[in-house]
Amino acid sequence: MKFLNSMDKDFDFEFNKLVNRSNLDMDSVEAIVKNIINEVKTDGDDALKEQILKFDKWEVKNNLKITQESMKKAYDDLDDNMKNTLKKAKNRIKSYHEKQLERSWLNFENDGSILGQKITPVDRAGLYIPGGKAAYPSSLLMNVIPAIVAGVKEIVVCTPAVGGKVNDLLLAAMYLLDIKEAFKVGGASAIGAMAYGTKSIPKVDVITGPGNIFVATAKKLVFGDVNIDMIAGPSEIGVIADDSSDPHLVAIDMLSQAEHDELASSFLVTNSINLAKKVKNEIYEILPNLKRYEIAKKSIEQKAAIIVAKDKCEVIKLINDLAVEHLEIQTTDANSYLPYIRHAGAIFLGHFTPEAMGDYAAGPNHTLPTGGSARFFSPLGVYNFLKRSSIISMSEKGFNEISEICMSLAEAEGLEAHKLSVKKRLK
């Protein structure tokens, strides 16, 4: 774990390494992923079956589709408490995302012209749900619900199957969300299949969902043939804390990301050196008791940093530079920081708002930009499944008012037919 103080001589050099943490070495896997995608484009389902045998180590004997019967059985077998848990999470996530809906609009000009915008959902969305090191029914909820709210009619889900079996809780969540098209395909294979279509898996218009470096690289390569939500890397958290913060809770929250993945990043930025030292000690006390100790240990050792700033202003500057996926503000005056936070995927305010609340049931989406990409990416939302079409209807008066502008610009650009299309309509 790095322990940095902004007063240190080499601070800028060491801190910039953290800022530039997003250097996913996509070049090293790009050739592999290109080959996988090309095989899927050429050989379709046959390629998928071969790739599943090669990478996931199980043989597809029947088809790739997850049956409705298996979803229903998994849901029926759930105890009532877990059924209610899924339902409550679904309702909270749905309620939040309904507020993101955009509306079509028309503006009637004084001259009789009409200008506007038409909002239309994509026809078919492809949702990737990870399933390697763990199963994530919460990710299914977070990806499917915004698509449903947006009005997408056809939803395709792909998820890897360990030994050919899909996690029962994930199956149950599929049933709750009324998923009709779901397939046991993971990694770059799934992205290629959804981007270009196979006999079993239909081609989609947009692909969303997190995944490993192979999934991220595949999404990058297919972008343009389909839309994507973002290119996300390993999970991360940043915590702003001061002397009012409980070092035990700060340490646990940092470890909540570290247990995700060996490559997950955990940062603390504080203006209290005493708190910084206490948090470091707490991390190493809690760490050995975690079930995912080996994963969390590697993450903390290689990707975690505690940063001591000289004052609140510098804390804000440093956290904005890091542009973290999850930002917790655990201070007495957490709300006072909010106007100054410019770059963060999700912001968690106050001592009673651990990042885990956002992962599961608070309502906002947990599919978030990572690796500093919060500078330009947004959380997954309803808007990822919507398109905007401009509407223009010129009256004769409105046409006459701007015809000279259009002809002059067309002439300046050397586009004669453009100019004539206006000139020939003039009376």
Coordinates of N, CA and C in Angstrom, one line a residue, residues 71-163:
M71 N -35.1 -20.8 -15.1 CA -35.3 -19.5 -14.4 C -36.5 -19.6 -13.4
K72 N -37.6 -20.2 -13.8 CA -38.7 -20.3 -13.0 C -38.4 -21.2 -11.8
K73 N -37.8 -22.3 -12.0 CA -37.4 -23.3 -10.9 C -36.5 -22.6 -9.9
A74 N -35.5 -21.9 -10.4 CA -34.6 -21.2 -9.5 C -35.4 -20.1 -8.6
Y75 N -36.3 -19.5 -9.3 CA -37.1 -18.5 -8.5 C -38.0 -19.1 -7.5
D76 N -38.7 -20.2 -7.9 CA -39.6 -20.9 -7.0 C -38.9 -21.5 -5.8
D77 N -37.6 -21.9 -6.0 CA -36.8 -22.5 -5.0 C -36.3 -21.5 -4.0
L78 N -36.4 -20.2 -4.3 CA -35.8 -19.2 -3.4 C -36.7 -19.1 -2.1
D79 N -36.1 -18.8 -1.0 CA -36.9 -18.6 0.2 C -37.6 -17.2 0.1
D80 N -38.6 -17.0 0.8 CA -39.4 -15.8 0.7 C -38.6 -14.5 1.0
N81 N -37.7 -14.6 1.9 CA -36.8 -13.5 2.3 C -36.0 -13.0 1.1
M82 N -35.4 -13.9 0.3 CA -34.6 -13.5 -0.8 C -35.5 -13.0 -2.0
K83 N -36.7 -13.6 -2.1 CA -37.7 -13.1 -3.1 C -38.0 -11.7 -2.8
N84 N -38.3 -11.4 -1.6 CA -38.7 -10.0 -1.2 C -37.5 -9.1 -1.4
T85 N -36.3 -9.6 -1.1 CA -35.1 -8.8 -1.3 C -34.9 -8.3 -2.7
L86 N -35.0 -9.3 -3.6 CA -34.9 -9.0 -5.1 C -36.0 -8.0 -5.5
K87 N -37.2 -8.2 -5.0 CA -38.4 -7.4 -5.4 C -38.2 -5.9 -4.9
K88 N -37.7 -5.8 -3.7 CA -37.5 -4.5 -3.1 C -36.4 -3.7 -3.9
A89 N -35.3 -4.4 -4.1 CA -34.2 -3.8 -4.9 C -34.7 -3.4 -6.3
K90 N -35.5 -4.3 -6.9 CA -36.0 -4.0 -8.3 C -36.8 -2.7 -8.2
N91 N -37.7 -2.6 -7.3 CA -38.6 -1.5 -7.2 C -37.9 -0.1 -6.9
R92 N -36.8 -0.2 -6.1 CA -36.1 1.0 -5.8 C -35.3 1.4 -7.0
I93 N -34.7 0.5 -7.7 CA -33.9 0.8 -8.9 C -34.8 1.3 -10.0
K94 N -35.9 0.7 -10.2 CA -36.9 1.2 -11.2 C -37.4 2.6 -10.9
S95 N -37.7 2.9 -9.6 CA -38.2 4.2 -9.3 C -37.2 5.3 -9.6
Y96 N -35.9 5.0 -9.3 CA -34.9 6.0 -9.5 C -34.7 6.2 -11.0
H97 N -34.7 5.1 -11.8 CA -34.4 5.3 -13.2 C -35.6 5.9 -14.0
E98 N -36.8 5.8 -13.5 CA -37.9 6.4 -14.1 C -37.8 7.9 -14.2
K99 N -37.0 8.5 -13.3 CA -36.8 9.9 -13.2 C -35.8 10.4 -14.3
Q100 N -35.1 9.4 -15.0 CA -34.2 9.7 -16.0 C -34.8 9.8 -17.4
L101 N -36.0 9.4 -17.5 CA -36.7 9.3 -18.8 C -36.7 10.7 -19.5
E102 N -36.3 10.7 -20.8 CA -36.4 11.9 -21.6 C -37.6 11.9 -22.4
R103 N -38.1 13.1 -22.7 CA -39.4 13.3 -23.4 C -39.1 13.9 -24.8
S104 N -39.9 13.5 -25.8 CA -39.8 14.2 -27.1 C -40.4 15.6 -26.9
W105 N -40.0 16.5 -27.7 CA -40.5 17.9 -27.6 C -40.6 18.6 -28.9
L106 N -41.5 19.5 -29.1 CA -41.6 20.3 -30.3 C -41.7 21.8 -29.9
N107 N -41.1 22.6 -30.6 CA -41.1 24.1 -30.3 C -41.7 24.8 -31.6
F108 N -42.8 25.4 -31.4 CA -43.5 26.1 -32.5 C -43.0 27.5 -32.6
E109 N -42.2 27.9 -33.7 CA -41.7 29.2 -33.8 C -42.8 30.2 -34.2
N110 N -42.4 31.5 -34.1 CA -43.4 32.5 -34.4 C -43.7 32.6 -35.9
D111 N -42.8 32.1 -36.7 CA -43.0 32.2 -38.2 C -43.7 30.9 -38.7
G112 N -44.1 30.0 -37.8 CA -44.8 28.8 -38.2 C -44.0 27.6 -38.4
S113 N -42.7 27.8 -38.3 CA -41.7 26.6 -38.4 C -41.8 25.8 -37.1
I114 N -41.4 24.5 -37.2 CA -41.4 23.6 -36.0 C -40.0 23.0 -35.9
L115 N -39.5 23.1 -34.7 CA -38.2 22.5 -34.4 C -38.4 21.6 -33.2
G116 N -37.8 20.4 -33.1 CA -38.0 19.6 -32.0 C -37.0 18.4 -31.9
Q117 N -37.3 17.5 -31.0 CA -36.5 16.3 -30.8 C -37.4 15.1 -30.5
K118 N -37.1 14.0 -31.2 CA -37.9 12.8 -30.9 C -37.0 11.8 -30.2
I119 N -37.5 11.3 -29.1 CA -36.8 10.3 -28.3 C -37.3 8.9 -28.6
T120 N -36.4 8.0 -29.0 CA -36.8 6.6 -29.3 C -35.9 5.6 -28.7
P121 N -36.4 4.6 -28.1 CA -35.5 3.5 -27.5 C -34.9 2.7 -28.6
V122 N -33.8 2.1 -28.4 CA -33.2 1.2 -29.4 C -34.1 0.0 -29.5
D123 N -34.0 -0.8 -30.6 CA -34.9 -1.9 -30.8 C -34.5 -3.1 -29.9
R124 N -33.2 -3.3 -29.8 CA -32.7 -4.5 -29.0 C -31.4 -4.1 -28.3
A125 N -31.4 -4.5 -27.0 CA -30.2 -4.2 -26.1 C -29.6 -5.6 -25.7
G126 N -28.3 -5.6 -25.7 CA -27.5 -6.7 -25.3 C -26.8 -6.4 -23.9
L127 N -27.1 -7.2 -22.9 CA -26.6 -6.9 -21.6 C -25.6 -8.0 -21.1
Y128 N -24.4 -7.6 -20.8 CA -23.4 -8.6 -20.4 C -23.3 -8.6 -18.8
I129 N -23.5 -9.8 -18.3 CA -23.5 -10.0 -16.8 C -22.3 -10.9 -16.5
P130 N -21.3 -10.4 -15.7 CA -20.1 -11.2 -15.4 C -20.5 -12.4 -14.5
G131 N -19.7 -13.4 -14.6 CA -20.0 -14.6 -13.8 C -18.8 -15.5 -13.6
G132 N -17.6 -14.9 -13.6 CA -16.4 -15.6 -13.4 C -16.1 -15.9 -11.9
K133 N -15.5 -14.9 -11.2 CA -15.1 -15.1 -9.8 C -16.3 -15.1 -8.9
A134 N -17.4 -14.5 -9.3 CA -18.6 -14.5 -8.5 C -19.8 -14.3 -9.4
A135 N -21.0 -14.5 -8.9 CA -22.2 -14.2 -9.7 C -22.8 -12.9 -9.2
Y136 N -23.3 -12.1 -10.1 CA -23.8 -10.8 -9.7 C -25.3 -10.5 -10.2
P137 N -26.2 -11.1 -9.5 CA -27.6 -10.8 -9.8 C -27.9 -9.3 -9.7
S138 N -27.2 -8.5 -8.8 CA -27.4 -7.1 -8.8 C -27.0 -6.4 -10.1
S139 N -26.0 -6.9 -10.8 CA -25.6 -6.3 -12.1 C -26.7 -6.6 -13.1
L140 N -27.4 -7.7 -13.0 CA -28.5 -8.0 -13.9 C -29.6 -6.9 -13.7
L141 N -30.0 -6.7 -12.4 CA -31.0 -5.7 -12.1 C -30.6 -4.3 -12.6
M142 N -29.3 -4.0 -12.4 CA -28.8 -2.6 -12.8 C -28.8 -2.4 -14.3
N143 N -28.6 -3.5 -15.1 CA -28.6 -3.4 -16.5 C -29.9 -3.5 -17.2
V144 N -30.7 -4.5 -16.7 CA -32.0 -4.7 -17.3 C -33.0 -3.6 -17.0
I145 N -33.1 -3.2 -15.8 CA -34.2 -2.2 -15.4 C -34.1 -0.9 -16.2
P146 N -32.9 -0.3 -16.4 CA -32.9 0.9 -17.2 C -33.4 0.7 -18.7
A147 N -33.1 -0.5 -19.2 CA -33.5 -0.8 -20.6 C -35.0 -1.0 -20.6
I148 N -35.6 -1.6 -19.6 CA -37.1 -1.8 -19.5 C -37.7 -0.4 -19.4
V149 N -37.2 0.5 -18.5 CA -37.8 1.8 -18.3 C -37.7 2.6 -19.6
A150 N -36.6 2.4 -20.3 CA -36.4 3.2 -21.6 C -37.4 2.7 -22.7
G151 N -38.0 1.5 -22.5 CA -38.9 1.1 -23.5 C -38.4 0.1 -24.5
V152 N -37.2 -0.5 -24.2 CA -36.6 -1.4 -25.2 C -37.5 -2.7 -25.2
K153 N -37.8 -3.1 -26.4 CA -38.7 -4.2 -26.5 C -38.0 -5.6 -26.5
E154 N -36.8 -5.7 -27.0 CA -36.1 -6.9 -27.0 C -34.8 -6.8 -26.2
I155 N -34.6 -7.7 -25.2 CA -33.5 -7.6 -24.3 C -32.8 -9.0 -24.4
V156 N -31.5 -9.0 -24.6 CA -30.7 -10.2 -24.7 C -29.6 -10.1 -23.6
V157 N -29.6 -11.2 -22.9 CA -28.6 -11.3 -21.8 C -27.6 -12.4 -22.1
C158 N -26.3 -12.1 -21.9 CA -25.3 -13.2 -22.0 C -24.5 -13.2 -20.7
T159 N -24.2 -14.4 -20.2 CA -23.4 -14.5 -18.9 C -22.6 -15.8 -19.0
P160 N -21.4 -15.9 -18.5 CA -20.6 -17.1 -18.5 C -21.2 -18.1 -17.6
A161 N -21.1 -19.4 -17.9 CA -21.6 -20.5 -17.1 C -20.5 -21.3 -16.6
V162 N -20.3 -21.4 -15.3 CA -19.2 -22.2 -14.7 C -19.6 -23.7 -14.8
G163 N -18.8 -24.4 -15.6 CA -19.2 -25.8 -15.8 C -20.5 -26.1 -16.5

